[in-house]
GROMACS .gro file of C-alpha atoms in nm:
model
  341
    1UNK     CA    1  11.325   1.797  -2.483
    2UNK     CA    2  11.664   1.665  -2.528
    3UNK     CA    3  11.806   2.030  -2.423
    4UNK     CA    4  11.595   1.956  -2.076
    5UNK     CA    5  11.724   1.631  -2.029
    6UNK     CA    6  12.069   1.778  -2.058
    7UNK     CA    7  12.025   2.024  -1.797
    8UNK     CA    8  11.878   1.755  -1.567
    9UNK     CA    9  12.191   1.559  -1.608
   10UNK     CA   10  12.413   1.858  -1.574
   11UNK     CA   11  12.248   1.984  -1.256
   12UNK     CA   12  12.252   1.608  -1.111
   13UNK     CA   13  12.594   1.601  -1.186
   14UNK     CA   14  12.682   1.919  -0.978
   15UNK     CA   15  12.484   1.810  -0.704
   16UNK     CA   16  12.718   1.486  -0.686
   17UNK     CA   17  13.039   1.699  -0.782
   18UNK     CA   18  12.916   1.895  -0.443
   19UNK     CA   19  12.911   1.643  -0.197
   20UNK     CA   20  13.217   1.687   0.027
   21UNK     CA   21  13.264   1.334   0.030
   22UNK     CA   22  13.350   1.258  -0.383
   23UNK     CA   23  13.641   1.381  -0.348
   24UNK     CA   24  13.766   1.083  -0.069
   25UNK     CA   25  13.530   0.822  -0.265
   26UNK     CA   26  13.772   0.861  -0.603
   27UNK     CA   27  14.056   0.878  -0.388
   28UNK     CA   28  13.955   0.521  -0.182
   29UNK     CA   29  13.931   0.318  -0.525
   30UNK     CA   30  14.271   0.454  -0.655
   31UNK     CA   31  14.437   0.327  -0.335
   32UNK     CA   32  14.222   0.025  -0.336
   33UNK     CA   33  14.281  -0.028  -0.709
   34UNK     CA   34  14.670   0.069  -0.656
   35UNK     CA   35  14.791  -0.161  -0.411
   36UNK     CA   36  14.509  -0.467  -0.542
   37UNK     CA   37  14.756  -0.497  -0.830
   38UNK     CA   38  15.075  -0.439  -0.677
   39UNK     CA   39  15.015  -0.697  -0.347
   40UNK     CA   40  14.888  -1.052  -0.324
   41UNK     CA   41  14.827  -1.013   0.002
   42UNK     CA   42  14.607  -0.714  -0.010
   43UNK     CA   43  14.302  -0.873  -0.127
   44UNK     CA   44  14.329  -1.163   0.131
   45UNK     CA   45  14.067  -1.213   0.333
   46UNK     CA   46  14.305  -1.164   0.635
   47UNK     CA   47  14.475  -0.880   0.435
   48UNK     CA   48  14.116  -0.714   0.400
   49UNK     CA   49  14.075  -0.777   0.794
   50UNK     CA   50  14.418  -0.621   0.895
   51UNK     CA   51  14.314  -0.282   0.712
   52UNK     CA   52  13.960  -0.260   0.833
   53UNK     CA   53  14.131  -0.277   1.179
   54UNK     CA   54  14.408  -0.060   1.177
   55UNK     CA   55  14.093   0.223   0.916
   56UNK     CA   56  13.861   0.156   1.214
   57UNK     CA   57  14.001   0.319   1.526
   58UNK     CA   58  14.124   0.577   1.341
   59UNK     CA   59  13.774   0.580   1.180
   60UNK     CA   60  13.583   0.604   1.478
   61UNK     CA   61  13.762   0.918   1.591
   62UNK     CA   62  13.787   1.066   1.278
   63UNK     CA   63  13.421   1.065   1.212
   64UNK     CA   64  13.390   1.271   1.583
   65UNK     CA   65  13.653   1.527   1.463
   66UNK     CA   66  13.461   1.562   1.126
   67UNK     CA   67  13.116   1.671   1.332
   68UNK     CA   68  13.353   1.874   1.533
   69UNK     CA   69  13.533   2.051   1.223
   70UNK     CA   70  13.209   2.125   1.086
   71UNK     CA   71  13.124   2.315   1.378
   72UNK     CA   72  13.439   2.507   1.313
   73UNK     CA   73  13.663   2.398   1.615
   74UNK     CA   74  13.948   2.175   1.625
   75UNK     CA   75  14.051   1.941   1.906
   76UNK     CA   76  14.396   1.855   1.947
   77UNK     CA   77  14.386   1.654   2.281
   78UNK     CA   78  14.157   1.400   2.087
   79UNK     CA   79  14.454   1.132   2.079
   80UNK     CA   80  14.605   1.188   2.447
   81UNK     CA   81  14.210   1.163   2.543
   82UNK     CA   82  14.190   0.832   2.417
   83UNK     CA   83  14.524   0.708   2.666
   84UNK     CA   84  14.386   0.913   2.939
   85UNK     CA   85  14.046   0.709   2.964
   86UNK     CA   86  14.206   0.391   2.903
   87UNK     CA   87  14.446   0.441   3.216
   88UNK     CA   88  14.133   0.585   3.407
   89UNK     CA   89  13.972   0.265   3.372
   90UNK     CA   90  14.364   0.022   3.361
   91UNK     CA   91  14.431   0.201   3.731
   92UNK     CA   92  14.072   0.163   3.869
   93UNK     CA   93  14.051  -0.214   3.757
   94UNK     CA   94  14.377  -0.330   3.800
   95UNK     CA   95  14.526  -0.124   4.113
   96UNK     CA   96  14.179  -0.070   4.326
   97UNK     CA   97  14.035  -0.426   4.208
   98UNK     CA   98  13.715  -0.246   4.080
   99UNK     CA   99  13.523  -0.460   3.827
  100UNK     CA  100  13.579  -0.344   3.484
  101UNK     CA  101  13.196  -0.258   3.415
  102UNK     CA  102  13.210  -0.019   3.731
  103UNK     CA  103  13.557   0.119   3.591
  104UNK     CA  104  13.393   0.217   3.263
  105UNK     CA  105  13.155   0.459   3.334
  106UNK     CA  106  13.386   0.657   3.586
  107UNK     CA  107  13.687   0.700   3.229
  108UNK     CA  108  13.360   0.813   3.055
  109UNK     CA  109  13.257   1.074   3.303
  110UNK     CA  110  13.612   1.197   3.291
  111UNK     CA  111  13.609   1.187   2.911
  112UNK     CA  112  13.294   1.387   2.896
  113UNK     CA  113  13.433   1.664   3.172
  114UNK     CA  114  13.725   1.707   2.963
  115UNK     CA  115  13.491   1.730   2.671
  116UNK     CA  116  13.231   1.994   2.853
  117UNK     CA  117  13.594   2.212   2.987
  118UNK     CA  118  13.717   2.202   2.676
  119UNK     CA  119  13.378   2.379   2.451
  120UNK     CA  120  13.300   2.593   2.786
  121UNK     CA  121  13.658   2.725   2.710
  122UNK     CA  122  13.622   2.785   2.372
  123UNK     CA  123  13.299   2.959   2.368
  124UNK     CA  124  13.341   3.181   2.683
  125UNK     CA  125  13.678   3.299   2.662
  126UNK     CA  126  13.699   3.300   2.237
  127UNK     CA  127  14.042   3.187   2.202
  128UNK     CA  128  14.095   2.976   1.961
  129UNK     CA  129  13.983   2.580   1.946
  130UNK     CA  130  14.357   2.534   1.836
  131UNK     CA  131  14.518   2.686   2.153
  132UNK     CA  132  14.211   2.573   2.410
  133UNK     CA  133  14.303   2.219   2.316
  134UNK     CA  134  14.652   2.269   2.280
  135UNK     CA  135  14.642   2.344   2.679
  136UNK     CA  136  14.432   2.020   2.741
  137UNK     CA  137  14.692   1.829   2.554
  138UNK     CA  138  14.990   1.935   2.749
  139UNK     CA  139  14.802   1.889   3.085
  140UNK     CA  140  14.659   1.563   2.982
  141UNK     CA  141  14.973   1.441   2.869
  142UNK     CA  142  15.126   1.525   3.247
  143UNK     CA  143  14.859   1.391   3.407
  144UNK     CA  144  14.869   1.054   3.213
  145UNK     CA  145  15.269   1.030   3.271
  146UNK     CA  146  15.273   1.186   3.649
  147UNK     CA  147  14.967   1.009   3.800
  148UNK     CA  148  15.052   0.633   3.646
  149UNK     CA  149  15.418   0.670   3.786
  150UNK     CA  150  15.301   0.767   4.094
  151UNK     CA  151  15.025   0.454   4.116
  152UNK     CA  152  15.228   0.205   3.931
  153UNK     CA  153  15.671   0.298   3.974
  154UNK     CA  154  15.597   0.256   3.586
  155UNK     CA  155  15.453   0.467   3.276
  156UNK     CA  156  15.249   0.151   3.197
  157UNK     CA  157  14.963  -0.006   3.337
  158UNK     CA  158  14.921  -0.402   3.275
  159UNK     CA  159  14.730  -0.722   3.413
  160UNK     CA  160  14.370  -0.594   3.285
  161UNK     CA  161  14.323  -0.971   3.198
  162UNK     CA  162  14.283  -1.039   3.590
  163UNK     CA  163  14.023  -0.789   3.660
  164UNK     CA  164  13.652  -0.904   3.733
  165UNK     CA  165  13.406  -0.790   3.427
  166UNK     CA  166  13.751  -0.828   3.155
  167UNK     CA  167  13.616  -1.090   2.974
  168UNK     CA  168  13.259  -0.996   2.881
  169UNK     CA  169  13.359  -0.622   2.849
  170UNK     CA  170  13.596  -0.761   2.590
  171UNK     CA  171  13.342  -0.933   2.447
  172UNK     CA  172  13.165  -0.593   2.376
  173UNK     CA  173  13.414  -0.408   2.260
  174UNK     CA  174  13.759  -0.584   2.202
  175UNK     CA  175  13.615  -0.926   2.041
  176UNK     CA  176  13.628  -1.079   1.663
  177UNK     CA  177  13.350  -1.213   1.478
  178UNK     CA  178  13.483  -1.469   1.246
  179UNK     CA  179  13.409  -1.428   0.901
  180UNK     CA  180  13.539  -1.765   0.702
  181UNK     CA  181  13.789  -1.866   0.933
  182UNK     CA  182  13.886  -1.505   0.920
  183UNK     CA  183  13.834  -1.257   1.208
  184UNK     CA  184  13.729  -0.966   1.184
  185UNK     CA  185  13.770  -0.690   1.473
  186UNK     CA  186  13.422  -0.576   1.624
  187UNK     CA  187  13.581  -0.250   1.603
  188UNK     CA  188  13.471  -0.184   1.297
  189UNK     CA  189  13.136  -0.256   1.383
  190UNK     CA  190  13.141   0.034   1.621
  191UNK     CA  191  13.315   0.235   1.329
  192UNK     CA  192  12.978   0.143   1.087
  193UNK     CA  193  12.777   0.250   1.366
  194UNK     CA  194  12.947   0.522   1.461
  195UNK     CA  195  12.959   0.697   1.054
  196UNK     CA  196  12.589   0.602   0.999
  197UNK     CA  197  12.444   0.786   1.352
  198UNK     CA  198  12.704   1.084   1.266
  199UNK     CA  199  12.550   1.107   0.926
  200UNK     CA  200  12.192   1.092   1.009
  201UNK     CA  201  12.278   1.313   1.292
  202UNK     CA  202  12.450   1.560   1.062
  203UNK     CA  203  12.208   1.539   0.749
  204UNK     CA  204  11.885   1.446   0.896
  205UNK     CA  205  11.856   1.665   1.270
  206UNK     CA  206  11.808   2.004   1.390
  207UNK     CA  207  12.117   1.953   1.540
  208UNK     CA  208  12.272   1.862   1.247
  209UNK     CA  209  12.179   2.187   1.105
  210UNK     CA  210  12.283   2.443   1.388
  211UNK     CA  211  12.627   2.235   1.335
  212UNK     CA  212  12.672   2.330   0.981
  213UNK     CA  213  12.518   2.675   1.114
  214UNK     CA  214  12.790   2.765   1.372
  215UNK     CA  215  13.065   2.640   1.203
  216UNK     CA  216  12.933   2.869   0.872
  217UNK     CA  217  12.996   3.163   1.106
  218UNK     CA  218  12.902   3.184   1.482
  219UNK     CA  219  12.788   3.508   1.539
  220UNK     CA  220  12.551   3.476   1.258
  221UNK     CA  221  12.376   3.208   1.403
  222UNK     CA  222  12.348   3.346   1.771
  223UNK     CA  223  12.213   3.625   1.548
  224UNK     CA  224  11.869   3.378   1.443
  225UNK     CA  225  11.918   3.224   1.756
  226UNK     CA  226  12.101   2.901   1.733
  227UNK     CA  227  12.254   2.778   2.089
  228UNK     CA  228  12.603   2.815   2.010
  229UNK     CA  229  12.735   2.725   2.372
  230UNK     CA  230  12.540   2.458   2.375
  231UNK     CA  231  12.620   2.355   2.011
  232UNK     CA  232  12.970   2.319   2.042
  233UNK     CA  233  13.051   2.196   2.404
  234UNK     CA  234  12.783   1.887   2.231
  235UNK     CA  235  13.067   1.861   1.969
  236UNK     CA  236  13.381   1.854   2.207
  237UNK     CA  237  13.147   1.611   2.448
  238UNK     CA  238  13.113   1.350   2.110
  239UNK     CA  239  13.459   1.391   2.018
  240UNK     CA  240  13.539   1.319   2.390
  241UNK     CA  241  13.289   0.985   2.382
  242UNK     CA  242  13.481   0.896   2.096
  243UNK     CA  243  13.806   0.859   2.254
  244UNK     CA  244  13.661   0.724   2.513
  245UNK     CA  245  13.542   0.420   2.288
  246UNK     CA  246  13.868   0.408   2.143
  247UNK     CA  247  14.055   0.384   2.488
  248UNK     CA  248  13.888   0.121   2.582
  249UNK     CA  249  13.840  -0.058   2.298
  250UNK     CA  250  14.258  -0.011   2.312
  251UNK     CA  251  14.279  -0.073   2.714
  252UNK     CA  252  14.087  -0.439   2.682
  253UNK     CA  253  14.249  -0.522   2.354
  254UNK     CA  254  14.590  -0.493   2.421
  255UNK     CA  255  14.515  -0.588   2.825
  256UNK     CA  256  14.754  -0.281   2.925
  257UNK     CA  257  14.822   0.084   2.874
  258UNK     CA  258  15.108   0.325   2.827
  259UNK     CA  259  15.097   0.643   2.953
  260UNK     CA  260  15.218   0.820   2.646
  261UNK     CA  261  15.009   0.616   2.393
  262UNK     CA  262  14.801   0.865   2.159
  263UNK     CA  263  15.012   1.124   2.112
  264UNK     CA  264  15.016   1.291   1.764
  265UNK     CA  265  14.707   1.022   1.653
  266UNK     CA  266  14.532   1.394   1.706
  267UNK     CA  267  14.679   1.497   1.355
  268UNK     CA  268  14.568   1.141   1.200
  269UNK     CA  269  14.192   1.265   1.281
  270UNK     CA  270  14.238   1.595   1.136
  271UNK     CA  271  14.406   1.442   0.841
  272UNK     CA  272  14.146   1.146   0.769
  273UNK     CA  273  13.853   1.420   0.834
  274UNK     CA  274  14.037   1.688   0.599
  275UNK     CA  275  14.078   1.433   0.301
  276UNK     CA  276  13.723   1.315   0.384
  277UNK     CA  277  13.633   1.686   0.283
  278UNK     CA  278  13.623   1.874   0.580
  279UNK     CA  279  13.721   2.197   0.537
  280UNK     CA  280  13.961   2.347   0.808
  281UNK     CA  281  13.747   2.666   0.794
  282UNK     CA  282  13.449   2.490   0.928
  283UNK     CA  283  13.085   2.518   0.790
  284UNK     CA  284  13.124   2.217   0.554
  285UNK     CA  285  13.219   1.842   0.581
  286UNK     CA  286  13.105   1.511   0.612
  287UNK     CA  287  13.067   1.172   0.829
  288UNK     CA  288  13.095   0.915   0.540
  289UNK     CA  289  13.368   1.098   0.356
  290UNK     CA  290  13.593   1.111   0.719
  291UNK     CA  291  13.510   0.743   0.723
  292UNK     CA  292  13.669   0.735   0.392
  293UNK     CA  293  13.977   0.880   0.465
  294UNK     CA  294  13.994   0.689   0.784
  295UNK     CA  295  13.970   0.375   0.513
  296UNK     CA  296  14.267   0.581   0.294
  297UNK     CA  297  14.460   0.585   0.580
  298UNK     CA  298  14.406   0.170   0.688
  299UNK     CA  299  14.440   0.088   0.305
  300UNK     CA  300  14.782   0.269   0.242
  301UNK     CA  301  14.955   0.177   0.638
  302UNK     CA  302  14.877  -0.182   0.524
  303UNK     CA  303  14.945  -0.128   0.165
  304UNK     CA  304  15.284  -0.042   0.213
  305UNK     CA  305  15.371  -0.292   0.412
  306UNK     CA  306  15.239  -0.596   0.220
  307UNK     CA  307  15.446  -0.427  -0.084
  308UNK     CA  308  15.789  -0.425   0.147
  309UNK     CA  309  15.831  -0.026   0.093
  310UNK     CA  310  15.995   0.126   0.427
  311UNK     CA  311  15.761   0.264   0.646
  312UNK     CA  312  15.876   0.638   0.593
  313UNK     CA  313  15.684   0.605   0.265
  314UNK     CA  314  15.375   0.652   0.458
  315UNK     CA  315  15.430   0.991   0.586
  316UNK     CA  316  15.470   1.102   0.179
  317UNK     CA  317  15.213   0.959   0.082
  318UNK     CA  318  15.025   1.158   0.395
  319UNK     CA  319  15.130   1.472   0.324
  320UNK     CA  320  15.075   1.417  -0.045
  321UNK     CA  321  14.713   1.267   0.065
  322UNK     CA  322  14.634   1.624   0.253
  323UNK     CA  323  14.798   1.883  -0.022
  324UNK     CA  324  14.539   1.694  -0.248
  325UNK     CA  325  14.238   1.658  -0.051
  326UNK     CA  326  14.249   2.060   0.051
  327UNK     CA  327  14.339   2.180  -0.290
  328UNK     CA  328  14.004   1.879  -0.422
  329UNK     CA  329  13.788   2.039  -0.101
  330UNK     CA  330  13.840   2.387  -0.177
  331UNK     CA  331  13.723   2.321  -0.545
  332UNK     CA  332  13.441   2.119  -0.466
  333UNK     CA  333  13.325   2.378  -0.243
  334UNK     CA  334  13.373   2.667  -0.475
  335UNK     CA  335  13.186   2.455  -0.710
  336UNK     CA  336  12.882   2.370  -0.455
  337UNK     CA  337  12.861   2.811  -0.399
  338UNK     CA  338  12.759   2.841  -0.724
  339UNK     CA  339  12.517   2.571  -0.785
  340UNK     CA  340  12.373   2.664  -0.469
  341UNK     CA  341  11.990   2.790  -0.518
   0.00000   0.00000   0.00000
């Protein structure tokens, strides 16, 4: 009996050991533990607020990048996306006077098109994710520069506060709720909701499955006839609907765009979905544990600064951060292959 009960506690503990996102969990509560003590001003209800918001952006993408890099693709024109959208929207509102609600769907169109282009790409022509979206980067990143000079004289678009729709599209996206005298960004609302759809999309769908199925290996599951076309341009098209949340969460916050905003946030995502234990060989990953290192990310940015350590610190303590979660990520999944039935 008690030799049975020990099994049952081993084999429940390798289940939990397995789940991609432990390894992001025990990391979250050492930086949450680590810069409690060291900072007054961490714990703070507004110190607690500033971190959510800077974790939830970030989040909200990262989450979209995990789905994608458990389909086995990579997107790097994720963070240039996210400008792109928001000047689609900054030029139609503020230099053709169209009402911000009627601006919004036209960025998300775009957002998806690049989206759709981007997995057609991939799929028909089998280069690489990593070149694919390296293209849509560059190209983007002219676009956003060439076409906002062109409108504007500038590489900035401003005065979104003056365009019909602005305030109750703010109120959707770009508000506060206050929280004792404290507020709180609705953005991470839309992270929350974003990580808890992902999940029960990944964990809980047929579509979840033919994700973890094509990133696993491709040309296995055309083999048993999983839609891989269709499979992954639905992961570039969410990863795409992400930064287009983002952008305009960005565009009404901050009333204004520049052209050049986003670029190298596409690395953050990778980052936050890699030490949320997403492997960068695809087949294996998770929504909560990207949220998680999204949270890593918000907790340490902040932490740093309410402990007056220079800024540079940061980028240590990122690539530290990523050395860590890949060497954690490859052992948890070596670990999950052999308790596999």
């Amino acid at each position: 009996m008690k030799r049975a009960a020990t099994g049952t506690r081993t084999a429940a503990l390798d289940r939990l050991v397995a789940r991609p996102e432990v390894g992001a969990l025990l990391g979250a509560l050492l930086v949450f533990a680590f810069f409690s003590v060291t900072t007054e001003r961490f714990l703070s209800t507004a110190g607690v607020a500033t971190w959510l918001d800077d974790a939830s952006t970030l989040g909200i993408m990262a989450v979209a990048v995990a789905l994608l890099m458990v389909g086995g693709e990579f997107d790097l024109s994720a963070g240039v996306l996210t400008a792109s959208t928001a000047l689609v929207t900054a030029v139609l509102a503020t230099e053709l006077g169209w009402n911000t609600w009627a601006a919004l769907p036209v960025s998300l169109v775009f957002a998806l098109a690049v989206g759709v282009l981007n997995g057609w790409l991939v799929v028909r022509t089998g280069l690489p994710s990593f070149i694919v979206t390296l293209g849509t980067f560059l190209a983007l990143q002219g676009l956003n520069l060439g076409v906002t000079r062109l409108v504007t004289g500038t590489v900035q678009v401003s005065g979104m506060r003056s365009a019909d729709g602005y305030a109750s599209a703010g109120y959707l996206f770009a508000s506060t709720v206050d929280v004792g005298g404290t507020a709180f960004p609705v953005s991470i609302l839309w992270w929350l909701l974003a990580t808890a759809v992902a999940s029960v999309v990944l964990l809980r769908t047929g579509f979840g499955n033919r994700v973890f199925a094509v990133g696993g290996s491709a040309a296995a599951a055309r083999a048993v006839g999983v839609p891989v076309l269709r499979t992954k341009v639905a992961l570039f098209t969410t990863t795409a609907f992400a930064a287009w949340l983002v952008g305009t969460t960005n565009v009404l916050r901050f009333a204004g765009v520049q052209a050049n905003q986003g670029i190298g946030l596409e690395f953050q995502y990778i980052v936050a979905a890699v030490i949320g234990g997403c492997l960068l060989t695809g087949g294996f990953g998770s929504a909560v544990g990207a949220a998680l290192g999204a949270l890593i990310f918000g907790m340490a940015r902040q932490g740093i600064v309410y402990a007056n350590w220079d800024s540079d610190w940061f980028q240590l303590f990122l690539g530290a951060m990523l050395l860590a979660a890949v060497l954690v990520n490859n052992a948890l999944r070596r670990r999950a292959e052999r308790v596999r039935p």
